[in-house]
PDB file of C-alpha atoms and ligand atoms in Angstrom:
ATOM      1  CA  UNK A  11      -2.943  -1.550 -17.697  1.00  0.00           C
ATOM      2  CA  UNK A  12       0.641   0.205 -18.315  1.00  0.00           C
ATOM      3  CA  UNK A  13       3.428  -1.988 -17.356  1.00  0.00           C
ATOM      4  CA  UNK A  14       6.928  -0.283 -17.259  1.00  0.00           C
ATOM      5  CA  UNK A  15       9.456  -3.391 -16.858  1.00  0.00           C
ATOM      6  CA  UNK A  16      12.824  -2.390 -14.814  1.00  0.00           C
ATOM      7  CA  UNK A  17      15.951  -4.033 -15.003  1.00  0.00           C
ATOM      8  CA  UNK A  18      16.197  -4.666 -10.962  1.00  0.00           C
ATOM      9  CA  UNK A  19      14.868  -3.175  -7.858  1.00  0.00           C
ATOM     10  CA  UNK A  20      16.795  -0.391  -7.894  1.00  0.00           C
ATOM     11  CA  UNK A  21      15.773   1.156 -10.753  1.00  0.00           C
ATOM     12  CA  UNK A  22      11.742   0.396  -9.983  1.00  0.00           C
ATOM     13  CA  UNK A  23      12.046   2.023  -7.053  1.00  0.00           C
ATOM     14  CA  UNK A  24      13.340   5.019  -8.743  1.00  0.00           C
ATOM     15  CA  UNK A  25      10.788   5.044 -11.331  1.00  0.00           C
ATOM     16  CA  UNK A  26       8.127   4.576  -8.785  1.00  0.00           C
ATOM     17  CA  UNK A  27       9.849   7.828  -6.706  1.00  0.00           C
ATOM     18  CA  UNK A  28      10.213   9.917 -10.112  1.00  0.00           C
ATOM     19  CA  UNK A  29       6.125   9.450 -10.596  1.00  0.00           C
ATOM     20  CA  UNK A  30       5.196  10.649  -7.163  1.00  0.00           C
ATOM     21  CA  UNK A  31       7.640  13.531  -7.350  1.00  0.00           C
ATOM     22  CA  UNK A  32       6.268  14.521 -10.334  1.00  0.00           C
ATOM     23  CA  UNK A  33       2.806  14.499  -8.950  1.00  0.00           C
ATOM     24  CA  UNK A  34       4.083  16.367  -6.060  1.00  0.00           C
ATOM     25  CA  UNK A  35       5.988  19.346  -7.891  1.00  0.00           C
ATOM     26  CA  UNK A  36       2.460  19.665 -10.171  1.00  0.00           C
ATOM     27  CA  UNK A  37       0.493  19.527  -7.154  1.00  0.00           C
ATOM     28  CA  UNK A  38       2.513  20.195  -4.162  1.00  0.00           C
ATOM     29  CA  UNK A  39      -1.154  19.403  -1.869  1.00  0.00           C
ATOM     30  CA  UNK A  40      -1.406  16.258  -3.098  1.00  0.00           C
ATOM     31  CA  UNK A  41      -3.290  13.361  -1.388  1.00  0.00           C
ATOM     32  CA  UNK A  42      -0.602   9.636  -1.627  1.00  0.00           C
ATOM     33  CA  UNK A  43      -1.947   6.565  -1.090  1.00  0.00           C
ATOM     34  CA  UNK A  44       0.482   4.278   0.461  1.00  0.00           C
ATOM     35  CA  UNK A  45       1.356   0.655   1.147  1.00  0.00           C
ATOM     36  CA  UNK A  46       4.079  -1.071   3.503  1.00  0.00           C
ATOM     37  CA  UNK A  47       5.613  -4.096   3.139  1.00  0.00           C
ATOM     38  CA  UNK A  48       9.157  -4.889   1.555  1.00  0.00           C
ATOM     39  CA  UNK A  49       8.609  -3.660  -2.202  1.00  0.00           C
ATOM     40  CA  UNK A  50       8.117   0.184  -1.750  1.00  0.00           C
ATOM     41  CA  UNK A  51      11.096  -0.032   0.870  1.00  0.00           C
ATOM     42  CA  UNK A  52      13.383   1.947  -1.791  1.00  0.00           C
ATOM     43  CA  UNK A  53      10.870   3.957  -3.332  1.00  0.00           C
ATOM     44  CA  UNK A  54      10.868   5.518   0.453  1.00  0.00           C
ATOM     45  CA  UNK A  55      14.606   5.853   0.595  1.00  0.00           C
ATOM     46  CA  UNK A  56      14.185   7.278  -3.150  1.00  0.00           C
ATOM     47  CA  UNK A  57      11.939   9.807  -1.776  1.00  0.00           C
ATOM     48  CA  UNK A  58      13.548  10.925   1.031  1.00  0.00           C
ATOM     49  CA  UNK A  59      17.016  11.524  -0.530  1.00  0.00           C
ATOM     50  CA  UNK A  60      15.072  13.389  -2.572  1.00  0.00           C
ATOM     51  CA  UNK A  61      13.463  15.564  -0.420  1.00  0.00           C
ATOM     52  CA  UNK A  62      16.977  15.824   1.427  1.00  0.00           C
ATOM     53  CA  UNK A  63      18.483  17.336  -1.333  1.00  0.00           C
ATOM     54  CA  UNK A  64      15.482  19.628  -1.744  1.00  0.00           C
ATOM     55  CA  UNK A  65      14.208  18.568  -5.174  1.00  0.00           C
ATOM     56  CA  UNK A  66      10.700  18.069  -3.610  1.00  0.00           C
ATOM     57  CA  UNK A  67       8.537  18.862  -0.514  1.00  0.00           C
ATOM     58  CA  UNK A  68       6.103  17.293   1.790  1.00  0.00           C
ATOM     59  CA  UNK A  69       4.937  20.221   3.679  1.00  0.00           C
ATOM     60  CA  UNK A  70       1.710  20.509   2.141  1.00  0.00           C
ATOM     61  CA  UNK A  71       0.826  16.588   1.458  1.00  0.00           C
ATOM     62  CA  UNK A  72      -1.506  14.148   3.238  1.00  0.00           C
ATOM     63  CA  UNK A  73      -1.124  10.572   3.016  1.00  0.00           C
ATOM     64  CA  UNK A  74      -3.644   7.690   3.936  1.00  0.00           C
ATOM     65  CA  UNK A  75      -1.872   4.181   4.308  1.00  0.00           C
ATOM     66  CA  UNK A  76      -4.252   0.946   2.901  1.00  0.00           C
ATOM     67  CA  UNK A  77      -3.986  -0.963   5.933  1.00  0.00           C
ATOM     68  CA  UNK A  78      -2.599  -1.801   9.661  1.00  0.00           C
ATOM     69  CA  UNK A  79      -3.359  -4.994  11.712  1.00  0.00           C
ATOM     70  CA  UNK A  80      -5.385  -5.370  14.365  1.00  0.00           C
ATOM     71  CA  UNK A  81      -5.154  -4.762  17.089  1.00  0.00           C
ATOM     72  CA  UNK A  82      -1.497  -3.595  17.549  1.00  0.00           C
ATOM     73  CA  UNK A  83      -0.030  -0.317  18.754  1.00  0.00           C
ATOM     74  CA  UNK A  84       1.749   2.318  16.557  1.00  0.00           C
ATOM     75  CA  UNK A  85       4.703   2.240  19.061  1.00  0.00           C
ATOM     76  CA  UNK A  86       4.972  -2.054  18.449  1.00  0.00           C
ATOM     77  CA  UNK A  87       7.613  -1.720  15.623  1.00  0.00           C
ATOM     78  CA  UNK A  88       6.031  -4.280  13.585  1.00  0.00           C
ATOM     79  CA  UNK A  89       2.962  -2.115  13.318  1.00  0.00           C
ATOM     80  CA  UNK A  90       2.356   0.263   9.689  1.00  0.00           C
ATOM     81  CA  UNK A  91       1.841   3.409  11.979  1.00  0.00           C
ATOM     82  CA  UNK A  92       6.148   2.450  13.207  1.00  0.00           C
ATOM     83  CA  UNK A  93       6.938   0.902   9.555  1.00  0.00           C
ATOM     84  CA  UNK A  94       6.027   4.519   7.931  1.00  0.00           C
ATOM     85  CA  UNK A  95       7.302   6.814  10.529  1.00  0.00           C
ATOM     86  CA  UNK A  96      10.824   5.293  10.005  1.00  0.00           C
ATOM     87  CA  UNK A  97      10.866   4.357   6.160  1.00  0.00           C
ATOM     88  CA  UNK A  98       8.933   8.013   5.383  1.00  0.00           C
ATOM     89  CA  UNK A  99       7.631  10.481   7.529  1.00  0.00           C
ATOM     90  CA  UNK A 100      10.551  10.943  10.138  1.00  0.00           C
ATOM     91  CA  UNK A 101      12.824  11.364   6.768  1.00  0.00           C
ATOM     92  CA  UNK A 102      11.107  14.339   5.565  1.00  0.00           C
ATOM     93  CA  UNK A 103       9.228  17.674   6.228  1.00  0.00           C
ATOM     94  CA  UNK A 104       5.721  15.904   6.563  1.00  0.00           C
ATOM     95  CA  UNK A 105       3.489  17.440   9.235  1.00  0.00           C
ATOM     96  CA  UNK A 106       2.363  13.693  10.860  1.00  0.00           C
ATOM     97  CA  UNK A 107      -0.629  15.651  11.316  1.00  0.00           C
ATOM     98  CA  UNK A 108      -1.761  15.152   7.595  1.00  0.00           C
ATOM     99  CA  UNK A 109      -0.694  11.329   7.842  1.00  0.00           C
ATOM    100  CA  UNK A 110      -3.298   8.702   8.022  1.00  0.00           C
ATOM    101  CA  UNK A 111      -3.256   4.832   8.840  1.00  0.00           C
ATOM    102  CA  UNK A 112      -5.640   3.117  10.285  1.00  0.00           C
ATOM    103  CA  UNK A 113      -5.864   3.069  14.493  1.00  0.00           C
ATOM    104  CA  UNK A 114      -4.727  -0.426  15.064  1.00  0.00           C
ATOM    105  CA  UNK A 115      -5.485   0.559  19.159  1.00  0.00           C
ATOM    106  CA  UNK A 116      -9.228   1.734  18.238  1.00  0.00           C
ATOM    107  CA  UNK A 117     -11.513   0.538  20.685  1.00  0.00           C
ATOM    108  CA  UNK A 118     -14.547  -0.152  18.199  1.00  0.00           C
ATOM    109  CA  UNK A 119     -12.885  -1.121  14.873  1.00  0.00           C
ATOM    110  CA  UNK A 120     -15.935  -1.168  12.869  1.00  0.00           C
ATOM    111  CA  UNK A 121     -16.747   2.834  13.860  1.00  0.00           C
ATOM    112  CA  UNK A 122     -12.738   3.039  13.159  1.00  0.00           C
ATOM    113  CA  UNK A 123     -13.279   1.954   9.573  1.00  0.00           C
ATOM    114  CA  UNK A 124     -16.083   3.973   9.368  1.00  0.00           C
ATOM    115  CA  UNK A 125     -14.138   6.925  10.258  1.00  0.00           C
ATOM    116  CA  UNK A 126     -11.257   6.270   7.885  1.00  0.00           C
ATOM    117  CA  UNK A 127     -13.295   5.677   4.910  1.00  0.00           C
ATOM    118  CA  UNK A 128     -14.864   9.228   5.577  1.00  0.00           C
ATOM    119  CA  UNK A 129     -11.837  10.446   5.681  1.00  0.00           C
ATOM    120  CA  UNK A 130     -10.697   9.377   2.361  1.00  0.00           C
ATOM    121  CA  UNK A 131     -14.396  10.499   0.905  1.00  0.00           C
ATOM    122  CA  UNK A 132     -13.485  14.024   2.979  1.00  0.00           C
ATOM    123  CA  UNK A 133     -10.232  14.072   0.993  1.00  0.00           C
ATOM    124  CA  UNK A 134     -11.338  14.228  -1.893  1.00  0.00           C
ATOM    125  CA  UNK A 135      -9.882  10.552  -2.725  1.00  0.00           C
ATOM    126  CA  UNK A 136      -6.586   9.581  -3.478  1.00  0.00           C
ATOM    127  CA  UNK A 137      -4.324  10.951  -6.233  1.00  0.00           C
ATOM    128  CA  UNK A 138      -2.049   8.454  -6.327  1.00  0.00           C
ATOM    129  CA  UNK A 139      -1.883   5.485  -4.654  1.00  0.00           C
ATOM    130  CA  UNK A 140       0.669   2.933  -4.210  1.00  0.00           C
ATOM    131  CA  UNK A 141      -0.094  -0.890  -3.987  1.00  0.00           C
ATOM    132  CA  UNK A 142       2.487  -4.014  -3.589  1.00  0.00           C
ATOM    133  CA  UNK A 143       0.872  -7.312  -4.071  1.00  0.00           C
ATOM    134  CA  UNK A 144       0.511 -10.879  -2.108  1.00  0.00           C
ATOM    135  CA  UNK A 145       1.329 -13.977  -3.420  1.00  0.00           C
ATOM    136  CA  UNK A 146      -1.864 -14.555  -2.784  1.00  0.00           C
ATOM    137  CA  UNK A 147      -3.296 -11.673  -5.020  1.00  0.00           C
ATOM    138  CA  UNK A 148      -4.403  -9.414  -2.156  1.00  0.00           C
ATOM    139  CA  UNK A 149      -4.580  -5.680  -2.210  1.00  0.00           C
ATOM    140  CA  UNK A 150      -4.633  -3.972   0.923  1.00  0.00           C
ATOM    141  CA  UNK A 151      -5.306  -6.427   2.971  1.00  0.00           C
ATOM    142  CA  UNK A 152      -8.232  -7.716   0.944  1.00  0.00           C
ATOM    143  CA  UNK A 153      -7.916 -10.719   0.781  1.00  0.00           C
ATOM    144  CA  UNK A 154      -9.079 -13.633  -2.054  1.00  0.00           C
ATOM    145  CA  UNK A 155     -13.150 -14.687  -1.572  1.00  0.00           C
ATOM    146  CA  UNK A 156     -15.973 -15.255  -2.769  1.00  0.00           C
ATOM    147  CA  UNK A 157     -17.120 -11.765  -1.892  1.00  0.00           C
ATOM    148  CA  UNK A 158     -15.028  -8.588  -1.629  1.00  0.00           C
ATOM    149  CA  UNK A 159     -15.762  -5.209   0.491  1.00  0.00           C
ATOM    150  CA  UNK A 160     -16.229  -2.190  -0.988  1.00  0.00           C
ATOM    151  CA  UNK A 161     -15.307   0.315   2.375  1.00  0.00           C
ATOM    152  CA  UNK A 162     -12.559   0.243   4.465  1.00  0.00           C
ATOM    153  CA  UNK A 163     -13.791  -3.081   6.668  1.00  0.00           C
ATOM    154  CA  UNK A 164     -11.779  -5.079   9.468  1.00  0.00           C
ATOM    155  CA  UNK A 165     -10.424  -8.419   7.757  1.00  0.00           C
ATOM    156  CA  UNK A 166      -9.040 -11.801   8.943  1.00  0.00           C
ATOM    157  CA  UNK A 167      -5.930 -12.604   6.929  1.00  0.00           C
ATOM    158  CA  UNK A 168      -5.336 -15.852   5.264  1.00  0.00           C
ATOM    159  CA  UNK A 169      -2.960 -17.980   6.290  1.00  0.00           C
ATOM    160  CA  UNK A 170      -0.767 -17.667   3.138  1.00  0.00           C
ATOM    161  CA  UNK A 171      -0.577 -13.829   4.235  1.00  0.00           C
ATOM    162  CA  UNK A 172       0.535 -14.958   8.238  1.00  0.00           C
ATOM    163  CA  UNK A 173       3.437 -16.973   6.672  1.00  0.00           C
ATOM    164  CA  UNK A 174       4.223 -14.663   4.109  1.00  0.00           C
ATOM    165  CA  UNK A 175       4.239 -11.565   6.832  1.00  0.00           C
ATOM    166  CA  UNK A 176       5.825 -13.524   9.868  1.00  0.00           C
ATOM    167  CA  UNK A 177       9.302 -13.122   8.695  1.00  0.00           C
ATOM    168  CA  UNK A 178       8.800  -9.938  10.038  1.00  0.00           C
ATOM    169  CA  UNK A 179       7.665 -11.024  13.214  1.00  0.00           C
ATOM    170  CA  UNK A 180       9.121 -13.823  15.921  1.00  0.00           C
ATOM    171  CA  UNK A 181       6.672 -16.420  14.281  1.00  0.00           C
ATOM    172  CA  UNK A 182       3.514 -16.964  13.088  1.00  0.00           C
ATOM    173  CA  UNK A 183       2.240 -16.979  16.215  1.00  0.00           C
ATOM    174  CA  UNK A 184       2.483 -13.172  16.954  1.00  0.00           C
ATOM    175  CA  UNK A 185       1.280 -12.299  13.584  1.00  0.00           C
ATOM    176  CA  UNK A 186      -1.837 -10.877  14.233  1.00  0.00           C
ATOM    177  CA  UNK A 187      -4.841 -12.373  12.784  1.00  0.00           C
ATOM    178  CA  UNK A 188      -6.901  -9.163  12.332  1.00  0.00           C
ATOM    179  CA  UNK A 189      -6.455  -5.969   9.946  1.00  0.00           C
ATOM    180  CA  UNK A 190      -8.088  -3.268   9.189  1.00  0.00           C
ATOM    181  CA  UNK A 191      -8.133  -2.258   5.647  1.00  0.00           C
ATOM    182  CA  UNK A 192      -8.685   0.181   2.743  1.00  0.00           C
ATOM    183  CA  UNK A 193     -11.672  -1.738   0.789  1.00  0.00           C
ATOM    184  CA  UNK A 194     -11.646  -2.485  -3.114  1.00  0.00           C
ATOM    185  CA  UNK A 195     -13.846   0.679  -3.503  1.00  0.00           C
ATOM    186  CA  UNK A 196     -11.889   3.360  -1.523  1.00  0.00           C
ATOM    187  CA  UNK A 197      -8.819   1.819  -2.959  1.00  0.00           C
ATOM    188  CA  UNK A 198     -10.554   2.584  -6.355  1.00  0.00           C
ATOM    189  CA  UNK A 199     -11.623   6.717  -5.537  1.00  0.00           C
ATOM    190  CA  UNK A 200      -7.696   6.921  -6.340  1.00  0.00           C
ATOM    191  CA  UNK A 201      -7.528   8.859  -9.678  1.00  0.00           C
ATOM    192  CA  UNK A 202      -4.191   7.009 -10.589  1.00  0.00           C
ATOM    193  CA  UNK A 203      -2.647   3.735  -9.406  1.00  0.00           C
ATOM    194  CA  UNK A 204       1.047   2.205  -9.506  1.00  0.00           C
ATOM    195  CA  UNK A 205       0.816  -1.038  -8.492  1.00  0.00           C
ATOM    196  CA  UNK A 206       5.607  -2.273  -7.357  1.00  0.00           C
ATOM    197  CA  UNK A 207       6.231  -5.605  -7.937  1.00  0.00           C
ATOM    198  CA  UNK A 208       9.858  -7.416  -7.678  1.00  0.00           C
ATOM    199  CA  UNK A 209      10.906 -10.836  -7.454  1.00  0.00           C
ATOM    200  CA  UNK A 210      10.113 -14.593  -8.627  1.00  0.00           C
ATOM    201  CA  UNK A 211       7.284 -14.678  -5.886  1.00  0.00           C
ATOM    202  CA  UNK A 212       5.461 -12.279  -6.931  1.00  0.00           C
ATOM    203  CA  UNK A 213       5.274 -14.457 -11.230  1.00  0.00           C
ATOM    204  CA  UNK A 214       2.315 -16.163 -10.284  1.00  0.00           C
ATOM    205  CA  UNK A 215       0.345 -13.217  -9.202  1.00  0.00           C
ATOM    206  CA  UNK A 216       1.505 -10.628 -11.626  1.00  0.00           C
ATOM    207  CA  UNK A 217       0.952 -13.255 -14.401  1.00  0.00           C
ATOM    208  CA  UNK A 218      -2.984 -13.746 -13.413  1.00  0.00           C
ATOM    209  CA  UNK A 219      -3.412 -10.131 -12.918  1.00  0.00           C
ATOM    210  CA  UNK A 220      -2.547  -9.519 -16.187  1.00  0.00           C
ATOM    211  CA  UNK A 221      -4.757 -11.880 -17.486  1.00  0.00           C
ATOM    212  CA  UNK A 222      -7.125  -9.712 -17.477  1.00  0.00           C
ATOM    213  CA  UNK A 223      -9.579 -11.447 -16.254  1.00  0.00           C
ATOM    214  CA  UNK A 224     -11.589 -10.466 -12.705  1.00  0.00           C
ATOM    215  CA  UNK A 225     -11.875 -13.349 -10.117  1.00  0.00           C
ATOM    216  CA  UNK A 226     -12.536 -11.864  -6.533  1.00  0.00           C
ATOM    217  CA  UNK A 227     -10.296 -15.066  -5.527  1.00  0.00           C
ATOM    218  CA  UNK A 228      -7.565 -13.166  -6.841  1.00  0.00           C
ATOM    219  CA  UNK A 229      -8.409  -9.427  -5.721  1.00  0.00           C
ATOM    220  CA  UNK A 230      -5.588  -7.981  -7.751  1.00  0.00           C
ATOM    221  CA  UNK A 231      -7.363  -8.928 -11.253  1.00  0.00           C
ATOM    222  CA  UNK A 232     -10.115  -6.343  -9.895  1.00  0.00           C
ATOM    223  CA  UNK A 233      -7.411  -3.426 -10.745  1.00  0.00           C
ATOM    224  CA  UNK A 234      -8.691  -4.192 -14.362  1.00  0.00           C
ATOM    225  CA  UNK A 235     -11.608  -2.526 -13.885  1.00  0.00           C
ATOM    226  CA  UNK A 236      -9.966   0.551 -13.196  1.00  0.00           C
ATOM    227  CA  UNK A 237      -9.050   3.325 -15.689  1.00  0.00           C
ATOM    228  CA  UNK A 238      -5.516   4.528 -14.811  1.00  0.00           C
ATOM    229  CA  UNK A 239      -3.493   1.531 -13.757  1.00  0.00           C
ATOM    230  CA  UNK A 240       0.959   1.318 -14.084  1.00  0.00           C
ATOM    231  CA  UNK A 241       2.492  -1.601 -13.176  1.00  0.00           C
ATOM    232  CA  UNK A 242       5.874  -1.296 -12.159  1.00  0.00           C
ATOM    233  CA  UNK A 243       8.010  -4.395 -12.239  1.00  0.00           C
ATOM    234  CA  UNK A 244      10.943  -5.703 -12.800  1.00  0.00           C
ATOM    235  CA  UNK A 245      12.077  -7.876 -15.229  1.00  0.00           C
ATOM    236  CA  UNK A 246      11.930 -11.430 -13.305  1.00  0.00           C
ATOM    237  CA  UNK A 247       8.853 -10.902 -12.525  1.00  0.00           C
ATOM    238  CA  UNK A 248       7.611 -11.589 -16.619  1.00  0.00           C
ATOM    239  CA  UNK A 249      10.480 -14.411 -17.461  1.00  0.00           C
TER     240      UNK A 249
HETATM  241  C1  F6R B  23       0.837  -3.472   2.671  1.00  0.00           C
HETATM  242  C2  F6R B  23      -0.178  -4.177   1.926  1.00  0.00           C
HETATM  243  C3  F6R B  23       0.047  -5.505   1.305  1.00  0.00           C
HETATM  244  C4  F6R B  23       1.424  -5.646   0.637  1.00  0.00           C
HETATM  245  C5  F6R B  23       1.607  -7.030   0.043  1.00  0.00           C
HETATM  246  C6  F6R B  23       2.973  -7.228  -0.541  1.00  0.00           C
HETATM  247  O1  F6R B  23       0.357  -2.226   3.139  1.00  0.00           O
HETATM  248  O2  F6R B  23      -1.262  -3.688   1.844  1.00  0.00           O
HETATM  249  O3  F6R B  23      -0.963  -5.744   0.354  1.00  0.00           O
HETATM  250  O4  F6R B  23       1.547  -4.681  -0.360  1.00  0.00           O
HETATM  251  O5  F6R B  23       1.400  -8.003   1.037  1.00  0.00           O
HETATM  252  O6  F6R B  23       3.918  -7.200   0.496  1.00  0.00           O
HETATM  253  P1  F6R B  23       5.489  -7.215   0.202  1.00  0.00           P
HETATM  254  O7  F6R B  23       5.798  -5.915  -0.475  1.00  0.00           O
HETATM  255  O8  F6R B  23       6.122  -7.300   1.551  1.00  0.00           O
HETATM  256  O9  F6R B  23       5.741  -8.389  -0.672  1.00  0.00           O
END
């Protein structure tokens, strides 16, 4: 695994912005895998000043999110579908067409799941994908077991992940207990993957990933396996 260590957010979230630029100007129909949640918050921001300015374009790129809870609607703005339009897609030339997250609102959400993982397979896979990280060691929304899924399957999140995630929400209560989520296979038909992580919570889970070890209780040790692996962090996440 790389690691490139950053003095504070700031400057991860540029270096994270400056990689998928640079994928995007090389390959302007790019496919991004991307995650929500608070860590690639400026990475966003970095990408849409960017695209502001002009330096780069999303008119040709399709994006598939990892994950969205179950069931929720896109217009709920604690769902990914809202989280994305307003940190990304509304910010720059996208056609929303060409952006993917799972259908929190699908009737069936097994044939949903089904149906997204094709899509990614249809795709071509992922170029680059983008993944923050739970305290817990999740990825996605997979979540630490004895077993992990392959596909793109619908999940029940831990509890660690409800209290972590209802800060966003009222309480607990309305977090939802369902997701829907990229699997550790279709997370792993990405030919490149940054993996943002900032802060003293995040120590205990950055340390065991970098163990490098593989414990499906800790799904983020699986990213070992993989070939082309950056971690971005910053510095307080090593001390
Ligand atoms: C989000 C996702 C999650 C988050 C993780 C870290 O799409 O899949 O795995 O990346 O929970 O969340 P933050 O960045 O809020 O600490």
């Amino acid at each position: 695994m790389n690691i490139i260590v950053c003095k504070n957010y700031a400057e991860m979230s540029n270096v994270a912005a400056k990689m998928m630029s640079e994928l995007m100007q090389k390959k302007p129909n790019c496919v991004l895998g991307l995650a929500t949640g608070s860590t690639p918050e400026g990475m966003y921001a970095s990408l849409a000043e960017m695209c502001e300015r002009g330096d780069i374009s999303f008119e040709n790129v399709t994006t598939v999110n990892l994950d969205e809870y179950y069931p929720i609607a896109p217009t709920n703005d604690q769902s990914y579908r809202y989280f994305m339009n307003r940190q990304l897609f509304d910010r720059v030339n996208i056609n929303k067409a060409n952006t993917n997250v799972p259908d929190g609102t699908a009737k069936d959400p097994v044939a949903e799941c089904k149906r997204y993982e094709q899509l990614v397979s249809d795709l071509g896979g992922i170029d680059l994908q983008i993944l923050g990280i739970g305290r817990n060691g999740h990825i996605g929304f997979n979540e630490p077991d004895t077993k992990l899924m392959l596909d793109t399957h619908v999940t029940d999140l831990t509890e660690d992940t409800i209290e972590a995630n209802s800060r966003f929400f009222a309480s607990a209560n309305d977090v939802p207990r369902r997701a829907l989520t990229m699997g550790i296979g279709t997370i792993f038909k990405a030919k490149k993957i940054v993996v943002l992580a900032s802060g003293a919570s995040k120590k205990d889970a950055v340390s065991a990933m970098l163990e490098r070890t593989v414990d499906t209780n800790f799904p983020a040790t699986m990213l070992n396996l993989h070939p082309d692996v950056t971690l971005i962090c910053t510095q307080d996440v090593l001390d």
